[in-house]
PDB file of C-alpha atoms and ligand atoms in Angstrom:
ATOM      1  CA  MET A   1      -2.304  55.320  -7.282  1.00 87.00           C
ATOM      2  CA  LYS A   2       1.385  56.261  -7.028  1.00 91.00           C
ATOM      3  CA  VAL A   3       3.127  59.583  -7.529  1.00 95.00           C
ATOM      4  CA  SER A   4       6.840  60.800  -7.539  1.00 96.00           C
ATOM      5  CA  VAL A   5       8.139  64.267  -7.063  1.00 98.00           C
ATOM      6  CA  LYS A   6      11.851  65.268  -7.894  1.00 98.00           C
ATOM      7  CA  VAL A   7      13.104  68.152  -5.769  1.00 98.00           C
ATOM      8  CA  PRO A   8      16.345  70.063  -6.237  1.00 98.00           C
ATOM      9  CA  ALA A   9      18.952  70.834  -3.505  1.00 98.00           C
ATOM     10  CA  THR A  10      19.235  74.340  -2.271  1.00 98.00           C
ATOM     11  CA  SER A  11      21.872  76.542  -0.894  1.00 98.00           C
ATOM     12  CA  ALA A  12      20.584  79.131   1.618  1.00 98.00           C
ATOM     13  CA  ASN A  13      21.903  82.594   2.872  1.00 98.00           C
ATOM     14  CA  LEU A  14      24.443  83.335   0.120  1.00 98.00           C
ATOM     15  CA  GLY A  15      26.245  85.426   2.848  1.00 97.00           C
ATOM     16  CA  PRO A  16      24.115  88.261   3.815  1.00 98.00           C
ATOM     17  CA  GLY A  17      20.748  86.847   3.010  1.00 98.00           C
ATOM     18  CA  PHE A  18      20.473  84.814   6.283  1.00 98.00           C
ATOM     19  CA  ASP A  19      17.123  82.980   6.506  1.00 97.00           C
ATOM     20  CA  CYS A  20      15.757  84.754   3.443  1.00 97.00           C
ATOM     21  CA  LEU A  21      17.942  83.972   0.340  1.00 98.00           C
ATOM     22  CA  GLY A  22      18.452  80.670  -1.421  1.00 98.00           C
ATOM     23  CA  LEU A  23      18.917  79.174  -4.801  1.00 98.00           C
ATOM     24  CA  ALA A  24      18.247  75.716  -6.328  1.00 98.00           C
ATOM     25  CA  LEU A  25      21.024  73.444  -7.475  1.00 98.00           C
ATOM     26  CA  PRO A  26      20.911  70.375  -9.853  1.00 98.00           C
ATOM     27  CA  ILE A  27      21.370  67.521  -7.200  1.00 97.00           C
ATOM     28  CA  TYR A  28      18.023  65.895  -6.318  1.00 97.00           C
ATOM     29  CA  ASN A  29      15.840  63.862  -3.983  1.00 95.00           C
ATOM     30  CA  THR A  30      12.859  62.009  -5.184  1.00 96.00           C
ATOM     31  CA  VAL A  31       9.916  61.331  -3.086  1.00 94.00           C
ATOM     32  CA  THR A  32       7.404  58.587  -4.183  1.00 94.00           C
ATOM     33  CA  ILE A  33       4.034  58.065  -2.443  1.00 93.00           C
ATOM     34  CA  ASP A  34       2.068  54.782  -3.191  1.00 90.00           C
ATOM     35  CA  GLU A  35      -1.362  54.540  -1.746  1.00 84.00           C
ATOM     36  CA  THR A  36      -2.115  51.236  -3.273  1.00 73.00           C
ATOM     37  CA  VAL A  37      -1.070  49.209  -0.217  1.00 70.00           C
ATOM     38  CA  LEU A  38      -3.004  46.705   1.823  1.00 68.00           C
ATOM     39  CA  PRO A  39      -5.428  48.193   4.671  1.00 70.00           C
ATOM     40  CA  GLY A  40      -3.880  48.134   8.088  1.00 72.00           C
ATOM     41  CA  THR A  41      -0.285  48.533   6.842  1.00 73.00           C
ATOM     42  CA  GLY A  42      -0.140  52.049   8.126  1.00 78.00           C
ATOM     43  CA  VAL A  43       2.407  54.655   6.788  1.00 81.00           C
ATOM     44  CA  GLU A  44       5.685  53.152   5.799  1.00 81.00           C
ATOM     45  CA  ILE A  45       8.751  55.336   5.063  1.00 83.00           C
ATOM     46  CA  ASN A  46      11.772  53.877   3.127  1.00 82.00           C
ATOM     47  CA  ILE A  47      14.955  55.621   2.252  1.00 80.00           C
ATOM     48  CA  LEU A  48      17.120  54.570  -0.746  1.00 77.00           C
ATOM     49  CA  ALA A  49      20.450  56.380  -0.989  1.00 72.00           C
ATOM     50  CA  GLN A  50      21.883  56.629  -4.508  1.00 65.00           C
ATOM     51  CA  ASP A  51      25.056  58.154  -3.807  1.00 57.00           C
ATOM     52  CA  GLU A  52      27.314  55.452  -2.187  1.00 51.00           C
ATOM     53  CA  SER A  53      29.855  57.882  -0.691  1.00 50.00           C
ATOM     54  CA  TYR A  54      27.096  59.235   1.505  1.00 50.00           C
ATOM     55  CA  ASP A  55      25.128  56.100   2.080  1.00 46.00           C
ATOM     56  CA  ASP A  56      25.386  55.663   5.896  1.00 47.00           C
ATOM     57  CA  LEU A  57      24.927  59.449   6.528  1.00 46.00           C
ATOM     58  CA  ILE A  58      21.831  59.691   4.390  1.00 49.00           C
ATOM     59  CA  ILE A  59      20.119  56.781   5.751  1.00 50.00           C
ATOM     60  CA  ASP A  60      20.917  57.497   9.419  1.00 52.00           C
ATOM     61  CA  HIS A  61      19.661  61.095   9.221  1.00 54.00           C
ATOM     62  CA  ILE A  62      16.237  60.701   7.866  1.00 57.00           C
ATOM     63  CA  PRO A  63      14.016  59.389  10.642  1.00 52.00           C
ATOM     64  CA  ARG A  64      11.594  56.796   9.395  1.00 54.00           C
ATOM     65  CA  ASP A  65       8.906  56.783  12.262  1.00 52.00           C
ATOM     66  CA  GLU A  66       5.847  58.810  12.318  1.00 48.00           C
ATOM     67  CA  ASN A  67       7.499  61.732  13.915  1.00 56.00           C
ATOM     68  CA  SER A  68       9.826  62.277  10.875  1.00 84.00           C
ATOM     69  CA  ILE A  69       9.612  65.372   8.896  1.00 89.00           C
ATOM     70  CA  VAL A  70       8.186  63.414   5.955  1.00 88.00           C
ATOM     71  CA  TYR A  71       5.365  61.942   8.017  1.00 88.00           C
ATOM     72  CA  LYS A  72       4.664  65.407   9.603  1.00 90.00           C
ATOM     73  CA  ALA A  73       4.530  66.965   6.089  1.00 93.00           C
ATOM     74  CA  VAL A  74       2.002  64.421   4.839  1.00 91.00           C
ATOM     75  CA  GLU A  75       0.007  64.678   7.964  1.00 91.00           C
ATOM     76  CA  LEU A  76      -0.215  68.393   7.934  1.00 93.00           C
ATOM     77  CA  LEU A  77      -1.355  68.273   4.308  1.00 93.00           C
ATOM     78  CA  TYR A  78      -4.130  65.761   4.913  1.00 91.00           C
ATOM     79  CA  ASN A  79      -5.057  67.608   8.085  1.00 92.00           C
ATOM     80  CA  SER A  80      -5.563  70.803   6.132  1.00 90.00           C
ATOM     81  CA  ILE A  81      -8.455  69.188   4.131  1.00 90.00           C
ATOM     82  CA  GLY A  82      -9.780  67.494   7.424  1.00 91.00           C
ATOM     83  CA  GLN A  83      -8.353  63.986   6.634  1.00 89.00           C
ATOM     84  CA  THR A  84      -5.727  61.783   8.316  1.00 87.00           C
ATOM     85  CA  PRO A  85      -3.103  59.726   6.258  1.00 85.00           C
ATOM     86  CA  SER A  86      -3.789  56.028   6.712  1.00 83.00           C
ATOM     87  CA  GLU A  87      -2.202  53.540   4.419  1.00 84.00           C
ATOM     88  CA  LEU A  88       0.689  54.940   2.384  1.00 87.00           C
ATOM     89  CA  LYS A  89       4.095  53.701   1.291  1.00 88.00           C
ATOM     90  CA  ILE A  90       6.658  56.538   0.941  1.00 90.00           C
ATOM     91  CA  ASN A  91       9.941  56.004  -0.708  1.00 90.00           C
ATOM     92  CA  ILE A  92      12.660  58.520  -0.727  1.00 91.00           C
ATOM     93  CA  GLN A  93      15.547  58.431  -3.219  1.00 91.00           C
ATOM     94  CA  THR A  94      18.222  60.689  -2.001  1.00 91.00           C
ATOM     95  CA  THR A  95      21.403  62.080  -3.680  1.00 92.00           C
ATOM     96  CA  ILE A  96      21.550  65.269  -1.696  1.00 93.00           C
ATOM     97  CA  PRO A  97      24.144  64.767   0.969  1.00 93.00           C
ATOM     98  CA  VAL A  98      22.673  65.444   4.540  1.00 89.00           C
ATOM     99  CA  THR A  99      24.092  67.836   7.175  1.00 91.00           C
ATOM    100  CA  ARG A 100      25.978  69.778   4.648  1.00 94.00           C
ATOM    101  CA  GLY A 101      23.808  72.959   4.130  1.00 96.00           C
ATOM    102  CA  LEU A 102      22.458  71.663   0.890  1.00 97.00           C
ATOM    103  CA  GLY A 103      18.654  71.628   1.708  1.00 95.00           C
ATOM    104  CA  SER A 104      18.218  67.778   2.001  1.00 93.00           C
ATOM    105  CA  SER A 105      15.432  68.377   4.623  1.00 93.00           C
ATOM    106  CA  ALA A 106      13.701  70.931   2.647  1.00 95.00           C
ATOM    107  CA  ALA A 107      13.806  68.580  -0.347  1.00 96.00           C
ATOM    108  CA  VAL A 108      11.966  65.617   1.378  1.00 94.00           C
ATOM    109  CA  ILE A 109       9.544  67.911   3.124  1.00 95.00           C
ATOM    110  CA  VAL A 110       8.586  69.633  -0.264  1.00 97.00           C
ATOM    111  CA  GLY A 111       8.647  66.174  -2.100  1.00 96.00           C
ATOM    112  CA  ALA A 112       6.256  64.653   0.485  1.00 95.00           C
ATOM    113  CA  LEU A 113       3.944  67.613   0.549  1.00 97.00           C
ATOM    114  CA  MET A 114       3.722  67.735  -3.238  1.00 97.00           C
ATOM    115  CA  ALA A 115       3.305  64.056  -3.782  1.00 96.00           C
ATOM    116  CA  ALA A 116       0.551  63.848  -1.066  1.00 94.00           C
ATOM    117  CA  ASN A 117      -1.076  66.988  -2.636  1.00 96.00           C
ATOM    118  CA  HIS A 118      -1.168  65.311  -6.080  1.00 95.00           C
ATOM    119  CA  LEU A 119      -2.743  62.053  -4.664  1.00 92.00           C
ATOM    120  CA  LEU A 120      -5.416  64.116  -2.858  1.00 92.00           C
ATOM    121  CA  GLY A 121      -6.357  65.981  -6.265  1.00 93.00           C
ATOM    122  CA  GLU A 122      -4.219  69.149  -5.539  1.00 94.00           C
ATOM    123  CA  PRO A 123      -6.331  70.811  -2.758  1.00 95.00           C
ATOM    124  CA  ALA A 124      -3.263  72.830  -1.685  1.00 95.00           C
ATOM    125  CA  ASP A 125      -2.060  75.729  -3.956  1.00 96.00           C
ATOM    126  CA  GLU A 126       1.575  76.801  -4.161  1.00 97.00           C
ATOM    127  CA  SER A 127       1.152  79.201  -1.356  1.00 96.00           C
ATOM    128  CA  ALA A 128      -0.309  76.638   1.065  1.00 96.00           C
ATOM    129  CA  ILE A 129       2.576  74.177   0.223  1.00 97.00           C
ATOM    130  CA  LEU A 130       5.145  76.904   0.880  1.00 97.00           C
ATOM    131  CA  SER A 131       3.468  77.889   4.245  1.00 96.00           C
ATOM    132  CA  ILE A 132       3.299  74.227   5.349  1.00 96.00           C
ATOM    133  CA  ALA A 133       6.758  73.449   4.273  1.00 96.00           C
ATOM    134  CA  THR A 134       8.143  76.679   6.034  1.00 97.00           C
ATOM    135  CA  GLU A 135       6.208  75.809   9.244  1.00 94.00           C
ATOM    136  CA  ILE A 136       8.020  72.472   9.307  1.00 93.00           C
ATOM    137  CA  GLU A 137      11.409  73.793   8.303  1.00 92.00           C
ATOM    138  CA  GLY A 138      11.288  76.978  10.448  1.00 93.00           C
ATOM    139  CA  HIS A 139      12.535  79.313   7.650  1.00 96.00           C
ATOM    140  CA  PRO A 140      11.615  79.718   3.947  1.00 97.00           C
ATOM    141  CA  ASP A 141      15.081  80.047   2.451  1.00 98.00           C
ATOM    142  CA  ASN A 142      15.564  76.411   1.414  1.00 98.00           C
ATOM    143  CA  VAL A 143      11.964  75.459   0.881  1.00 98.00           C
ATOM    144  CA  THR A 144      11.057  78.210  -1.446  1.00 98.00           C
ATOM    145  CA  PRO A 145      13.742  77.686  -4.088  1.00 98.00           C
ATOM    146  CA  ALA A 146      12.978  73.866  -3.592  1.00 98.00           C
ATOM    147  CA  VAL A 147       9.445  74.540  -4.743  1.00 98.00           C
ATOM    148  CA  VAL A 148       9.914  77.211  -7.489  1.00 98.00           C
ATOM    149  CA  GLY A 149      13.553  76.829  -8.498  1.00 98.00           C
ATOM    150  CA  GLY A 150      16.157  79.552  -9.228  1.00 98.00           C
ATOM    151  CA  LEU A 151      17.536  82.272  -6.918  1.00 98.00           C
ATOM    152  CA  VAL A 152      14.830  83.360  -4.626  1.00 98.00           C
ATOM    153  CA  LEU A 153      14.295  86.137  -1.982  1.00 98.00           C
ATOM    154  CA  SER A 154      11.531  84.931   0.445  1.00 98.00           C
ATOM    155  CA  SER A 155       9.949  86.054   3.658  1.00 97.00           C
ATOM    156  CA  MET A 156       7.304  84.481   6.061  1.00 95.00           C
ATOM    157  CA  GLU A 157       4.846  87.156   6.706  1.00 96.00           C
ATOM    158  CA  ASP A 158       2.999  87.713  10.036  1.00 93.00           C
ATOM    159  CA  ASP A 159      -0.033  85.831   8.642  1.00 93.00           C
ATOM    160  CA  GLY A 160       2.188  82.700   7.855  1.00 92.00           C
ATOM    161  CA  SER A 161       2.009  83.449   4.097  1.00 95.00           C
ATOM    162  CA  ILE A 162       5.260  83.274   2.091  1.00 97.00           C
ATOM    163  CA  LEU A 163       6.108  86.441   0.092  1.00 98.00           C
ATOM    164  CA  TYR A 164       8.823  85.635  -2.505  1.00 98.00           C
ATOM    165  CA  ARG A 165      10.281  86.876  -5.691  1.00 98.00           C
ATOM    166  CA  LYS A 166      12.661  85.011  -8.248  1.00 98.00           C
ATOM    167  CA  ILE A 167      15.756  86.812  -9.227  1.00 97.00           C
ATOM    168  CA  HIS A 168      17.697  85.963 -12.447  1.00 97.00           C
ATOM    169  CA  TRP A 169      20.994  84.417 -11.758  1.00 98.00           C
ATOM    170  CA  PRO A 170      23.526  85.706 -14.377  1.00 97.00           C
ATOM    171  CA  ASP A 171      24.864  83.077 -16.791  1.00 96.00           C
ATOM    172  CA  GLU A 172      28.248  84.932 -16.499  1.00 97.00           C
ATOM    173  CA  TRP A 173      28.600  83.696 -12.990  1.00 98.00           C
ATOM    174  CA  ALA A 174      29.493  80.060 -11.963  1.00 97.00           C
ATOM    175  CA  ILE A 175      28.834  78.389  -8.735  1.00 98.00           C
ATOM    176  CA  ILE A 176      31.333  76.187  -7.292  1.00 98.00           C
ATOM    177  CA  VAL A 177      30.289  74.033  -4.286  1.00 98.00           C
ATOM    178  CA  CYS A 178      32.851  72.518  -1.808  1.00 98.00           C
ATOM    179  CA  ILE A 179      31.181  69.683   0.047  1.00 97.00           C
ATOM    180  CA  PRO A 180      33.493  68.403   2.897  1.00 98.00           C
ATOM    181  CA  ASP A 181      33.430  64.992   4.217  1.00 94.00           C
ATOM    182  CA  VAL A 182      32.230  66.325   7.552  1.00 94.00           C
ATOM    183  CA  GLU A 183      28.837  66.520   9.100  1.00 92.00           C
ATOM    184  CA  LEU A 184      27.398  69.641  10.551  1.00 93.00           C
ATOM    185  CA  ALA A 185      23.723  69.303  11.891  1.00 90.00           C
ATOM    186  CA  THR A 186      21.708  72.465  11.254  1.00 91.00           C
ATOM    187  CA  GLU A 187      20.624  72.554  15.117  1.00 90.00           C
ATOM    188  CA  ILE A 188      24.280  72.694  16.093  1.00 94.00           C
ATOM    189  CA  SER A 189      25.086  75.328  13.512  1.00 95.00           C
ATOM    190  CA  ARG A 190      22.189  77.384  14.816  1.00 95.00           C
ATOM    191  CA  SER A 191      22.982  76.863  18.325  1.00 96.00           C
ATOM    192  CA  VAL A 192      26.175  78.930  18.056  1.00 97.00           C
ATOM    193  CA  LEU A 193      24.253  81.989  16.936  1.00 97.00           C
ATOM    194  CA  PRO A 194      23.574  84.849  19.464  1.00 97.00           C
ATOM    195  CA  GLU A 195      19.833  85.809  20.352  1.00 95.00           C
ATOM    196  CA  THR A 196      20.783  89.527  19.453  1.00 97.00           C
ATOM    197  CA  VAL A 197      23.342  91.283  17.310  1.00 97.00           C
ATOM    198  CA  PRO A 198      24.936  94.642  17.350  1.00 98.00           C
ATOM    199  CA  LEU A 199      23.060  97.262  15.477  1.00 98.00           C
ATOM    200  CA  GLN A 200      26.162  97.972  13.357  1.00 98.00           C
ATOM    201  CA  ASP A 201      26.230  94.314  12.286  1.00 98.00           C
ATOM    202  CA  ALA A 202      22.548  94.435  11.216  1.00 98.00           C
ATOM    203  CA  VAL A 203      23.319  97.638   9.314  1.00 98.00           C
ATOM    204  CA  TYR A 204      26.338  95.899   7.544  1.00 98.00           C
ATOM    205  CA  ASN A 205      24.112  92.997   6.358  1.00 98.00           C
ATOM    206  CA  THR A 206      21.347  95.426   5.287  1.00 98.00           C
ATOM    207  CA  LYS A 207      23.841  97.081   3.103  1.00 98.00           C
ATOM    208  CA  ARG A 208      25.277  93.803   1.731  1.00 98.00           C
ATOM    209  CA  MET A 209      21.952  92.425   0.955  1.00 98.00           C
ATOM    210  CA  GLY A 210      20.902  95.427  -0.998  1.00 98.00           C
ATOM    211  CA  MET A 211      24.273  95.325  -2.871  1.00 98.00           C
ATOM    212  CA  LEU A 212      23.766  91.574  -3.703  1.00 98.00           C
ATOM    213  CA  ILE A 213      20.359  92.022  -5.168  1.00 98.00           C
ATOM    214  CA  GLN A 214      21.591  94.994  -7.320  1.00 98.00           C
ATOM    215  CA  ALA A 215      24.808  93.140  -8.165  1.00 98.00           C
ATOM    216  CA  VAL A 216      22.878  90.038  -9.439  1.00 98.00           C
ATOM    217  CA  ASN A 217      20.432  92.247 -11.484  1.00 98.00           C
ATOM    218  CA  THR A 218      23.168  94.163 -13.156  1.00 98.00           C
ATOM    219  CA  VAL A 219      25.974  91.537 -13.311  1.00 98.00           C
ATOM    220  CA  ASP A 220      28.236  93.950 -11.424  1.00 98.00           C
ATOM    221  CA  ASP A 221      31.362  91.911 -10.396  1.00 97.00           C
ATOM    222  CA  GLU A 222      32.802  94.562  -8.016  1.00 97.00           C
ATOM    223  CA  LEU A 223      29.495  95.089  -6.234  1.00 98.00           C
ATOM    224  CA  MET A 224      29.213  91.144  -5.907  1.00 98.00           C
ATOM    225  CA  LYS A 225      32.533  91.000  -4.270  1.00 97.00           C
ATOM    226  CA  ALA A 226      31.486  93.425  -1.675  1.00 97.00           C
ATOM    227  CA  ALA A 227      28.158  91.973  -1.234  1.00 98.00           C
ATOM    228  CA  LEU A 228      29.271  88.383  -0.570  1.00 98.00           C
ATOM    229  CA  SER A 229      29.962  88.998   3.133  1.00 97.00           C
ATOM    230  CA  ASP A 230      28.017  88.702   6.436  1.00 98.00           C
ATOM    231  CA  LYS A 231      28.159  89.656  10.111  1.00 98.00           C
ATOM    232  CA  LEU A 232      24.891  87.885  11.200  1.00 98.00           C
ATOM    233  CA  HIS A 233      25.834  84.135  11.097  1.00 98.00           C
ATOM    234  CA  GLN A 234      29.075  83.412   9.358  1.00 98.00           C
ATOM    235  CA  PRO A 235      31.478  84.887  12.080  1.00 98.00           C
ATOM    236  CA  TYR A 236      29.819  82.758  14.673  1.00 98.00           C
ATOM    237  CA  ARG A 237      29.956  79.622  12.742  1.00 98.00           C
ATOM    238  CA  SER A 238      33.471  79.996  11.298  1.00 97.00           C
ATOM    239  CA  LYS A 239      34.934  77.850  14.144  1.00 96.00           C
ATOM    240  CA  LEU A 240      32.819  75.036  13.077  1.00 97.00           C
ATOM    241  CA  VAL A 241      33.803  75.289   9.396  1.00 97.00           C
ATOM    242  CA  PRO A 242      37.462  76.402   9.327  1.00 96.00           C
ATOM    243  CA  TRP A 243      37.770  75.810   5.558  1.00 98.00           C
ATOM    244  CA  MET A 244      35.326  78.803   4.936  1.00 98.00           C
ATOM    245  CA  ASP A 245      37.717  81.575   6.071  1.00 97.00           C
ATOM    246  CA  GLU A 246      40.751  79.733   4.631  1.00 97.00           C
ATOM    247  CA  ILE A 247      39.123  79.473   1.143  1.00 98.00           C
ATOM    248  CA  SER A 248      37.966  83.212   1.391  1.00 96.00           C
ATOM    249  CA  GLU A 249      41.590  84.252   2.292  1.00 95.00           C
ATOM    250  CA  SER A 250      42.920  82.221  -0.647  1.00 96.00           C
ATOM    251  CA  ILE A 251      40.772  83.735  -3.321  1.00 94.00           C
ATOM    252  CA  LYS A 252      40.488  87.316  -1.964  1.00 89.00           C
ATOM    253  CA  HIS A 253      43.155  88.732  -4.323  1.00 87.00           C
ATOM    254  CA  ASP A 254      41.844  87.117  -7.428  1.00 92.00           C
ATOM    255  CA  ASP A 255      39.828  89.377  -9.615  1.00 93.00           C
ATOM    256  CA  ASP A 256      37.736  86.589 -11.338  1.00 96.00           C
ATOM    257  CA  ILE A 257      36.598  84.915  -8.022  1.00 97.00           C
ATOM    258  CA  LEU A 258      33.899  86.872  -6.434  1.00 98.00           C
ATOM    259  CA  GLY A 259      33.615  85.420  -3.109  1.00 97.00           C
ATOM    260  CA  CYS A 260      32.979  82.517  -0.817  1.00 98.00           C
ATOM    261  CA  VAL A 261      30.158  81.933   1.593  1.00 98.00           C
ATOM    262  CA  LEU A 262      28.799  79.292   3.876  1.00 98.00           C
ATOM    263  CA  SER A 263      26.104  77.113   2.101  1.00 98.00           C
ATOM    264  CA  GLY A 264      23.093  77.304   4.441  1.00 98.00           C
ATOM    265  CA  ALA A 265      24.217  76.285   7.890  1.00 96.00           C
ATOM    266  CA  GLY A 266      27.333  74.430   6.519  1.00 93.00           C
ATOM    267  CA  SER A 267      29.370  72.372   6.241  1.00 96.00           C
ATOM    268  CA  ALA A 268      29.596  73.021   2.492  1.00 98.00           C
ATOM    269  CA  VAL A 269      30.792  76.302   1.139  1.00 98.00           C
ATOM    270  CA  LEU A 270      29.741  78.034  -1.942  1.00 98.00           C
ATOM    271  CA  VAL A 271      32.168  80.081  -4.247  1.00 98.00           C
ATOM    272  CA  VAL A 272      30.915  82.438  -6.930  1.00 98.00           C
ATOM    273  CA  ALA A 273      33.393  82.953  -9.759  1.00 98.00           C
ATOM    274  CA  LYS A 274      33.384  84.194 -13.363  1.00 97.00           C
ATOM    275  CA  GLN A 275      32.878  81.322 -15.843  1.00 96.00           C
ATOM    276  CA  SER A 276      36.393  81.771 -17.085  1.00 95.00           C
ATOM    277  CA  ALA A 277      37.691  81.107 -13.563  1.00 97.00           C
ATOM    278  CA  VAL A 278      36.040  77.914 -12.605  1.00 97.00           C
ATOM    279  CA  ASP A 279      39.031  75.665 -12.886  1.00 96.00           C
ATOM    280  CA  LYS A 280      41.221  78.129 -11.078  1.00 96.00           C
ATOM    281  CA  ALA A 281      38.577  78.471  -8.310  1.00 97.00           C
ATOM    282  CA  LYS A 282      38.339  74.671  -8.015  1.00 97.00           C
ATOM    283  CA  SER A 283      42.011  74.150  -7.767  1.00 96.00           C
ATOM    284  CA  LYS A 284      42.292  76.829  -5.038  1.00 96.00           C
ATOM    285  CA  ILE A 285      39.457  75.264  -3.010  1.00 98.00           C
ATOM    286  CA  SER A 286      41.173  71.889  -3.517  1.00 98.00           C
ATOM    287  CA  GLU A 287      44.482  73.116  -2.222  1.00 97.00           C
ATOM    288  CA  VAL A 288      42.930  74.550   0.848  1.00 98.00           C
ATOM    289  CA  MET A 289      41.035  71.333   1.585  1.00 98.00           C
ATOM    290  CA  ASN A 290      44.167  69.308   1.013  1.00 97.00           C
ATOM    291  CA  ASN A 291      46.242  71.505   3.400  1.00 97.00           C
ATOM    292  CA  LEU A 292      43.587  70.931   6.032  1.00 97.00           C
ATOM    293  CA  ASN A 293      43.543  67.340   5.346  1.00 97.00           C
ATOM    294  CA  VAL A 294      39.721  67.329   4.828  1.00 97.00           C
ATOM    295  CA  LYS A 295      38.209  65.206   2.007  1.00 96.00           C
ATOM    296  CA  ALA A 296      35.843  67.195  -0.216  1.00 97.00           C
ATOM    297  CA  ASP A 297      33.753  66.943  -3.334  1.00 96.00           C
ATOM    298  CA  ILE A 298      34.231  70.065  -5.349  1.00 97.00           C
ATOM    299  CA  LYS A 299      31.681  70.611  -8.023  1.00 96.00           C
ATOM    300  CA  SER A 300      30.786  73.403 -10.376  1.00 97.00           C
ATOM    301  CA  LEU A 301      26.934  73.474 -10.696  1.00 97.00           C
ATOM    302  CA  LYS A 302      24.461  75.585 -12.579  1.00 95.00           C
ATOM    303  CA  VAL A 303      21.502  77.183 -10.817  1.00 97.00           C
ATOM    304  CA  GLU A 304      18.590  74.870 -11.354  1.00 98.00           C
ATOM    305  CA  ASN A 305      15.656  77.095 -12.598  1.00 97.00           C
ATOM    306  CA  ASN A 306      12.911  74.501 -12.202  1.00 98.00           C
ATOM    307  CA  GLY A 307      11.643  73.715  -8.846  1.00 98.00           C
ATOM    308  CA  ALA A 308      10.017  70.454  -7.589  1.00 98.00           C
ATOM    309  CA  THR A 309       8.462  68.463 -10.388  1.00 98.00           C
ATOM    310  CA  ILE A 310       5.967  65.672 -10.517  1.00 96.00           C
ATOM    311  CA  ILE A 311       7.783  63.050 -12.666  1.00 93.00           C
ATOM    312  CA  ASN A 312       5.063  60.375 -12.762  1.00 78.00           C
ATOM    313  CA  ALA A 313       1.565  59.785 -11.646  1.00 60.00           C
TER     314      ALA A 313
HETATM  315  N1  HSE B   1      19.246  79.929   6.810  1.00 82.18           N
HETATM  316  C1  HSE B   1      19.397  78.606   7.545  1.00 82.18           C
HETATM  317  C2  HSE B   1      20.586  78.755   8.505  1.00 82.18           C
HETATM  318  C3  HSE B   1      19.461  77.637   6.455  1.00 82.18           C
HETATM  319  O1  HSE B   1      21.582  79.359   8.133  1.00 82.18           O
HETATM  320  O2  HSE B   1      20.512  78.179   9.554  1.00 82.18           O
HETATM  321  C4  HSE B   1      19.822  76.169   7.000  1.00 82.18           C
HETATM  322  O3  HSE B   1      18.648  75.644   7.457  1.00 82.18           O
END
């Protein structure tokens, strides 16, 4: 039997929602698991990059041995029902650029878990899939929208369960993603964060997070402009991603462009604009990147409301 799962990219944090807010985007990885292989062949993991511009990066960054996150996901799922994976061929078709803060690792973890779960007759429910994926990833902000789609607020609770709610993203607001031709590994981007933060910075983010949820729910442009800001991670990471502050600066006086935030741990940034301002926002971003002499792919994307989907079985 063979099963394929298509999983969307995700952008985590959205400024103030560090490690708890994320949204799904229409760029996809597909994980296929084939169990009709010869006995004794073990677990084989193959990666096929579909986006030529990122070929080497994608292939280099997804480890193929049994310690890889893909193998770990499959193994944890089998272990959860008292089994061990033996002969499996796992193919991963990738179009999500890696080390850009677009949830490529969450997508392969979720794809592998859901494909293996389907092969085993669906022993794990959504909440078990979310818990296992978060255990591997370390935080739920990418894996939850990868599983359920949309804009999602999520939390790993003390018992390991994932509490989440989907929040409707307004059609009035466009998302523009600027994906620089620059790698930034999540471990490096997390290594610059402090262990503790000043109380006033925590208070600042608490306020922005409340503003963001209210702004999204009521499509409040002014509130969203104030909300798309952060003191818990972006200030520490800004040296690694100089385009983030430059883009923020270039759009700050524009009424129709609501803000610029780091996408996940970077290196991509995400800009929120009114639909009418998409072209203007793209040309401002492009100007900043050209001035910095950094090549970048600048895309306007809709929020993907569907999460991971089994596409054949
Ligand atoms: N919330 C995570 C971070 C997302 O900002 O490090 C990237 O994995």
